[in-house]
Short mmCIF file of C-alpha atoms in Angstrom, two decimals:
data_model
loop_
_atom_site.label_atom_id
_atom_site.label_comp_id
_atom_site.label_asym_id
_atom_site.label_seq_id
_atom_site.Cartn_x
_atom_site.Cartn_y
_atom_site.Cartn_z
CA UNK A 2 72.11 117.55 154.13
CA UNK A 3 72.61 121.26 153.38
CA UNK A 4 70.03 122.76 151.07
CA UNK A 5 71.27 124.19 147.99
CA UNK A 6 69.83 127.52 148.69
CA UNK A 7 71.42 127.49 151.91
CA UNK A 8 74.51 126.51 150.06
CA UNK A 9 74.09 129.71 148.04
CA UNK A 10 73.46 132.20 150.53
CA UNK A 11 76.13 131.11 152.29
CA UNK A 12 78.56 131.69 149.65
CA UNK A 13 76.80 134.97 148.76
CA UNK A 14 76.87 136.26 152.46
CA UNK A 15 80.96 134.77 152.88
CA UNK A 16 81.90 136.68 150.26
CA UNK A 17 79.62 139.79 150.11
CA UNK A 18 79.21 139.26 146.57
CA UNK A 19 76.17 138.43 144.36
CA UNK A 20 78.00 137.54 140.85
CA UNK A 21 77.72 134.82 138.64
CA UNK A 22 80.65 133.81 137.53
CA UNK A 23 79.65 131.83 133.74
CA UNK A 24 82.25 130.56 131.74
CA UNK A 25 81.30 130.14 128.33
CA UNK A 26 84.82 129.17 126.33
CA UNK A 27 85.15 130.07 122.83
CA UNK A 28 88.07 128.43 121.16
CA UNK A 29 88.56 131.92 118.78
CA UNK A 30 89.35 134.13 121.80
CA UNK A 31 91.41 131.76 124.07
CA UNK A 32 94.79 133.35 124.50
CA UNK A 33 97.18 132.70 122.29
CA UNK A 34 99.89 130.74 124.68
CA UNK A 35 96.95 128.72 126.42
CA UNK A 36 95.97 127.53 122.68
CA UNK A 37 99.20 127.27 121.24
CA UNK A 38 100.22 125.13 124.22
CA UNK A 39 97.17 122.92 123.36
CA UNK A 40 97.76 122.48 119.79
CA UNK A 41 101.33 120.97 120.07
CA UNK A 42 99.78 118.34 122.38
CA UNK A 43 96.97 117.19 119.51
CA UNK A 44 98.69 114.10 118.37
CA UNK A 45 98.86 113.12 122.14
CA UNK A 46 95.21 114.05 122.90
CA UNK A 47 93.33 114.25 119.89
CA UNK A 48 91.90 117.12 117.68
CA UNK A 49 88.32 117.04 120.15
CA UNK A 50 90.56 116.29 123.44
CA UNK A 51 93.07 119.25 122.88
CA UNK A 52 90.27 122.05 122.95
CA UNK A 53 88.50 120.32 125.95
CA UNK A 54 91.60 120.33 127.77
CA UNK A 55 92.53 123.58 126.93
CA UNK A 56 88.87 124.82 128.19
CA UNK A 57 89.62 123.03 131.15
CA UNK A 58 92.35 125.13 132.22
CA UNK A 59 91.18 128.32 131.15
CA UNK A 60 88.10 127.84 133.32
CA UNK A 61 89.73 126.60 135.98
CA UNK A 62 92.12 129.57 135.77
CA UNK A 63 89.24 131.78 135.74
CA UNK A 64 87.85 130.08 139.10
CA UNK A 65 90.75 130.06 140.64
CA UNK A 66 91.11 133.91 139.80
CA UNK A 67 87.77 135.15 140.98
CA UNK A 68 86.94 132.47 143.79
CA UNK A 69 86.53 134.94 146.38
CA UNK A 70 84.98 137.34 144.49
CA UNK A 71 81.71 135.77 142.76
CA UNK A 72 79.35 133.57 144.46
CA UNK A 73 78.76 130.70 142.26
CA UNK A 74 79.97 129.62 138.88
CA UNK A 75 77.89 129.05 135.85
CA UNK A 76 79.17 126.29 132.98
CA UNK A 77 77.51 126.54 130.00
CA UNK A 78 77.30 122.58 129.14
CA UNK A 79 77.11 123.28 125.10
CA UNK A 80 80.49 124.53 125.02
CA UNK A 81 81.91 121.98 126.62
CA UNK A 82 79.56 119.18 124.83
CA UNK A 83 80.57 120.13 121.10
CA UNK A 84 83.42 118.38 121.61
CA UNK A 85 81.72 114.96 123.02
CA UNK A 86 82.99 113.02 125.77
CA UNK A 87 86.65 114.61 126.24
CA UNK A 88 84.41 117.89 126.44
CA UNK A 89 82.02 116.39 128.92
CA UNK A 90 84.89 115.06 130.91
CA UNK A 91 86.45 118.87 130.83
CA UNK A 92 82.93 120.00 131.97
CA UNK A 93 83.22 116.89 135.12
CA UNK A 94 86.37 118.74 135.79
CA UNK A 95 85.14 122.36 135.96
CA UNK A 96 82.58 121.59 138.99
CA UNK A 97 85.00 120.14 140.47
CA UNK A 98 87.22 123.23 140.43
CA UNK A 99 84.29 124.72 141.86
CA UNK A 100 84.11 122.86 144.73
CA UNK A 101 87.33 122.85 145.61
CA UNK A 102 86.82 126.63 146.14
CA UNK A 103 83.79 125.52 147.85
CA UNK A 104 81.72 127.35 144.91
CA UNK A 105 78.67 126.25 144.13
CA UNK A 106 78.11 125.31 140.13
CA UNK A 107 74.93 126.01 138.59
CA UNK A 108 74.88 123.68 135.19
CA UNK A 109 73.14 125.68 132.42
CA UNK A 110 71.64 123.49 130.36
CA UNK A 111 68.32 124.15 130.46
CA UNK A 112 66.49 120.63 130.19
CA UNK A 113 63.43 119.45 130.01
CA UNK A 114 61.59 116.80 128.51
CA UNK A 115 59.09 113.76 129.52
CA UNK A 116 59.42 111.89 132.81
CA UNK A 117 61.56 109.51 131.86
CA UNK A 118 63.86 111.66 129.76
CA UNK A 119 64.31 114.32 132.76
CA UNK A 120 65.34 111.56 134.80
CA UNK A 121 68.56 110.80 132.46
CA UNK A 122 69.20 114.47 132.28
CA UNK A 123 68.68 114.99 135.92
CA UNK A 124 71.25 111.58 136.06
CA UNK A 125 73.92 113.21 133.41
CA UNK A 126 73.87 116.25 135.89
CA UNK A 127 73.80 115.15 139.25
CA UNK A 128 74.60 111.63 139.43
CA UNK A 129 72.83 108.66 140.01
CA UNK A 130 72.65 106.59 136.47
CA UNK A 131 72.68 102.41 136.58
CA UNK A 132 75.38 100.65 136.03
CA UNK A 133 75.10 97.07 134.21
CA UNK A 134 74.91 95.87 138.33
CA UNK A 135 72.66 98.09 139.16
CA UNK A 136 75.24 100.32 141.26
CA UNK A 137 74.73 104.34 140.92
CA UNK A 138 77.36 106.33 138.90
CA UNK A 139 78.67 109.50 139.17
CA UNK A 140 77.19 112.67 136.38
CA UNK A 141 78.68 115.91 136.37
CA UNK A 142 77.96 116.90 140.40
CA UNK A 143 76.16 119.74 139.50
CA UNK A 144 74.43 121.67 142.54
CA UNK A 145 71.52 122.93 140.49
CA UNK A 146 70.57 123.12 136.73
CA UNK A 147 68.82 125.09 134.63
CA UNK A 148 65.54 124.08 133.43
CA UNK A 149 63.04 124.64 130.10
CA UNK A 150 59.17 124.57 131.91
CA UNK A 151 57.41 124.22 128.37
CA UNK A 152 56.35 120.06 129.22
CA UNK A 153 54.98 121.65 132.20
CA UNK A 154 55.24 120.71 135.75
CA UNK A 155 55.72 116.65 135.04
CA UNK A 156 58.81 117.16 133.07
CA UNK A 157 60.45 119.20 135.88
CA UNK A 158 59.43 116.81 138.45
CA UNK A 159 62.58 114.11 138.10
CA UNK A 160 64.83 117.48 138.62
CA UNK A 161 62.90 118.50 141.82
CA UNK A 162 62.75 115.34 143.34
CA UNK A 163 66.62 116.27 143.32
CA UNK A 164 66.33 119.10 146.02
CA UNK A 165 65.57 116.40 148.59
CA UNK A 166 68.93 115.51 147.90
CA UNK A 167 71.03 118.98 148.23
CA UNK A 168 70.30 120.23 144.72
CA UNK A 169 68.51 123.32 142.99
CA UNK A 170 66.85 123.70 140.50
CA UNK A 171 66.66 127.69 138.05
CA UNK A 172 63.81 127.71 135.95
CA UNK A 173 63.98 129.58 133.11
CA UNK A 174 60.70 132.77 133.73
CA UNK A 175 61.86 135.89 131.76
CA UNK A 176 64.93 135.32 129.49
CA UNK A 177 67.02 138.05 128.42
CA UNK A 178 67.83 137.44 124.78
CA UNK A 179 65.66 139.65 122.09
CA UNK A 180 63.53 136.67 120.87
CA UNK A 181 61.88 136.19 124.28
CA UNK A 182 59.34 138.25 123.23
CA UNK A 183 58.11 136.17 121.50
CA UNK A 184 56.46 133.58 123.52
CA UNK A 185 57.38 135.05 127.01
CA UNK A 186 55.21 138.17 126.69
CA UNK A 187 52.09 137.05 124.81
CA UNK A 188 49.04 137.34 127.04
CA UNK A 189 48.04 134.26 129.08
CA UNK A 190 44.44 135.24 130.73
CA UNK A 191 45.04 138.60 131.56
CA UNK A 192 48.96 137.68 132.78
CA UNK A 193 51.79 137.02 130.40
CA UNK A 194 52.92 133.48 130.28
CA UNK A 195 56.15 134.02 131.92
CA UNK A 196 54.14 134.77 135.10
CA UNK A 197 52.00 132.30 134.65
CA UNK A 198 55.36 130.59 135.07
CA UNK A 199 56.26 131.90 138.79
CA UNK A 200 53.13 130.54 139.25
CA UNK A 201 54.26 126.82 138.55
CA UNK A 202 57.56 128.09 140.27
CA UNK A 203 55.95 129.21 143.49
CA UNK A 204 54.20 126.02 143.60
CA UNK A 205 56.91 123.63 143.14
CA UNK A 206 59.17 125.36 145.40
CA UNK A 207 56.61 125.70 148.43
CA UNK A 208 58.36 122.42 149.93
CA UNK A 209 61.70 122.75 149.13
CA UNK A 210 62.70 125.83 151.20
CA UNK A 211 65.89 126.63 153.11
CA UNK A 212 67.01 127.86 156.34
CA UNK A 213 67.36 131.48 154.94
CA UNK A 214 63.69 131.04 153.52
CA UNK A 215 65.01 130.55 150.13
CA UNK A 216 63.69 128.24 147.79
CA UNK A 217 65.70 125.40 146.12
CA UNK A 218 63.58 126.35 143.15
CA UNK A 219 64.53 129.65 141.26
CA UNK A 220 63.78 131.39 138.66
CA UNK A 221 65.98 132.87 135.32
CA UNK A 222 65.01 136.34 134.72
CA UNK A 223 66.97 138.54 132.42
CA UNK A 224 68.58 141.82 133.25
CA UNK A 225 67.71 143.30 129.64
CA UNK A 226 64.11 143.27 130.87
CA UNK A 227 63.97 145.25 134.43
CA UNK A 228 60.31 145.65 134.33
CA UNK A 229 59.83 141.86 133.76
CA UNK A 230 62.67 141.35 136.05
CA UNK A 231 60.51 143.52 138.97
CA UNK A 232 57.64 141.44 137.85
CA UNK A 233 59.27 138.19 138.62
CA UNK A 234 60.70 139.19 141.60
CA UNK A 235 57.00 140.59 143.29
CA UNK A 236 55.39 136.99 142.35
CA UNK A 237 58.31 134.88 143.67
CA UNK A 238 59.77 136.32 147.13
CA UNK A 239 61.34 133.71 148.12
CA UNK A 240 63.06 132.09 145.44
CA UNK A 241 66.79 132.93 144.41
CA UNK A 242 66.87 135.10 141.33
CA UNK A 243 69.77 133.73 138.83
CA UNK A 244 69.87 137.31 136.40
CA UNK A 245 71.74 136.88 133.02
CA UNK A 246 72.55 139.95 130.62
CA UNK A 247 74.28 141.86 132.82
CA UNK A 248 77.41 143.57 131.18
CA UNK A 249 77.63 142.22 127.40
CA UNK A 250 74.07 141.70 126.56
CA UNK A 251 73.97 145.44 127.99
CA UNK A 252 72.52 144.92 131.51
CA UNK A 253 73.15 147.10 134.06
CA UNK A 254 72.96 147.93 138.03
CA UNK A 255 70.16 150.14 137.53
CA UNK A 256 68.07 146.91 136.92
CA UNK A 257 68.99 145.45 139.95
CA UNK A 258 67.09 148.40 142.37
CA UNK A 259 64.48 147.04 144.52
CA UNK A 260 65.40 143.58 144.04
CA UNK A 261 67.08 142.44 147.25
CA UNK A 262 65.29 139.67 149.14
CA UNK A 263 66.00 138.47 152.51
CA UNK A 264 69.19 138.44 154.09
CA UNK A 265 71.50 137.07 151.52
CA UNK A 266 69.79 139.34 148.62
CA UNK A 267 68.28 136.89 146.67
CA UNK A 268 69.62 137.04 143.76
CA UNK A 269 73.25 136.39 141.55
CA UNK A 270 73.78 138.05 138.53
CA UNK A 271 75.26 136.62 135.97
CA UNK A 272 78.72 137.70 133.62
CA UNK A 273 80.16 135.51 131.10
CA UNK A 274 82.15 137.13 127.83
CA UNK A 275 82.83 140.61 130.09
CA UNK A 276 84.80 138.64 132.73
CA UNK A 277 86.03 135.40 130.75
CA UNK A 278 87.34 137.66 128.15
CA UNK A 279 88.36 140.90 129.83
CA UNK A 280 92.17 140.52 129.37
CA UNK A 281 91.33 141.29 125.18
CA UNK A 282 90.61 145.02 126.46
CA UNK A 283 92.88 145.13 129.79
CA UNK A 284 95.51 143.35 128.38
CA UNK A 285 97.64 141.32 130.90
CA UNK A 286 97.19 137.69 131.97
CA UNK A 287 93.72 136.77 131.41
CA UNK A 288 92.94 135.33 135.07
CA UNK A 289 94.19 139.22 136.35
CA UNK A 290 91.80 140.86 134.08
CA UNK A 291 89.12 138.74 134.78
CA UNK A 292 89.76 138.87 138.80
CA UNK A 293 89.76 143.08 138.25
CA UNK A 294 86.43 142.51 136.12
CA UNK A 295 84.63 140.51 138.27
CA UNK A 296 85.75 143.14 141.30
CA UNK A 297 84.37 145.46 139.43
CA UNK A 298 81.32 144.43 138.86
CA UNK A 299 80.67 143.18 142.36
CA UNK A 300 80.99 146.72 143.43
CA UNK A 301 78.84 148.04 140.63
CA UNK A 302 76.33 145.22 141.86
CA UNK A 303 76.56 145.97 145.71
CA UNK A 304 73.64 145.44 148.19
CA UNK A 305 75.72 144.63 151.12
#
């Protein structure tokens, strides 16, 4: 079986690209057709089932748009779950636009929790839950997931057992929202605790490593914070970089210098709201603008 970092690079190296293509659907900024074509069909579907639906298509518009210019697509699951199963089932259906563009989907959802909890979530994500005969059901096919390291090394453990199995795993270092501060930075012994992090990273990952001498075991690192970024990067080598921030959250390419890593870069960067929504400033169909967005941007990002 293919490792999932292998999995990644490949796609990375195919399409000389390093974006991350995340599709986080607001209902408020749809376009108007897409939703108005949704609402006449509540009655048939259902208040909950009409928006999930309608996310549906506009992310698999999106994929189908910018499938051979990003690398790997990023759901974020608490969109999609706000709207309970029909969302979930929308969410089923967006990997599997993925794949079909033979894209691999990262599922951000950033889990983590006892043993025996993980093991559900690592079930809802990848597969593998008991039916009442004891036979294995299908979960969302994810190829990796974001994960929350706070439980510590235990609570990741049901997740990396997964990378036996084809699957990665992003754990979440250096995030790039403001309040990461907070906890992120505050002195650990000498180190912050988000390096104390790639530690734990680095040592989980030491067994799970690729052809390309990736790791199936990344880390999250935010593009708001280059000098944490460059941190991150010197204590993990080897692992795949997954870099959100970039574009919106006011990221730039200038962050990315230095950070290359083996052959297929070793990193993706991340763009949700600048590519999912790009038609509100170009105008146009939305999966056009987003295409010429996420062009852009893999030209700003380069490396190749």
């Amino acid at each position: 079986m293919t490792s999932f970092s292998d999995r990644l690079a490949t796609s990375i190296l195919d399409r000389r690209s390093a974006v991350c293509l995340g599709i986080d659907p607001d209902v408020g900024r749809l376009p108007d057709d897409l939703r108005a074509s949704y609402a006449a069909r509540a009655g048939e579907l259902g208040a909950a089932g009409a928006v999930a639906a309608c996310f549906a298509e506009f992310a698999s518009g999106l994929i189908d748009a910018v499938a051979d210019l990003v690398a790997v697509v990023k759901p974020q699951a608490a969109f999609f779950e706000q709207y309970g199963a029909p969302g979930w089932d929308a969410l089923r259906r967006v990997v599997a636009c993925a794949h079909e563009h033979d894209l691999p989907a990262i599922l951000d959802v950033k889990r983590g929790d006892i043993g025996s909890t993980s093991a559900a979530y690592a079930a809802a994500c990848f597969g593998g839950a008991a039916d009442l005969a004891g036979a294995s059901l299908p979960g969302l096919d994810a190829d990796a997931v974001t994960v929350n390291p706070y439980l510590g090394g235990d609570a990741l453990e049901p997740f990396l057992e997964r990378c036996g199995e084809g699957k990665g795993i992003f754990v979440l270092a250096r995030t790039s929202n403001p309040g990461g501060v907070d906890l992120q930075e505050r002195d650990c012994g000498g180190r912050p605790l988000y390096l104390r992090v790639t530690d734990l990273i680095a040592r989980l990952g030491a067994a799970h490593v690729g052809a390309h001498g990736y790791s199936d075991v990344g880390a999250v690192a935010g593009a708001t914070v280059p000098t944490s970024l460059a941190a991150v990067r010197a204590a993990l080598p080897h692992a795949f970089l997954l870099i959100p921030g970039f574009g919106a959250q006011g990221g730039g390419p200038e962050a990315l210098a230095g950070l290359a890593s083996g052959d297929a870069l070793g990193y993706v960067v991340n763009a949700s709201r600048s590519i999912n929504y790009a038609w509100r400033e170009r105008g146009g169909d939305y999966r056009s603008a987003a295409a010429a967005a996420a062009a852009e941007m893999r030209d700003a990002i380069g490396g190749f």
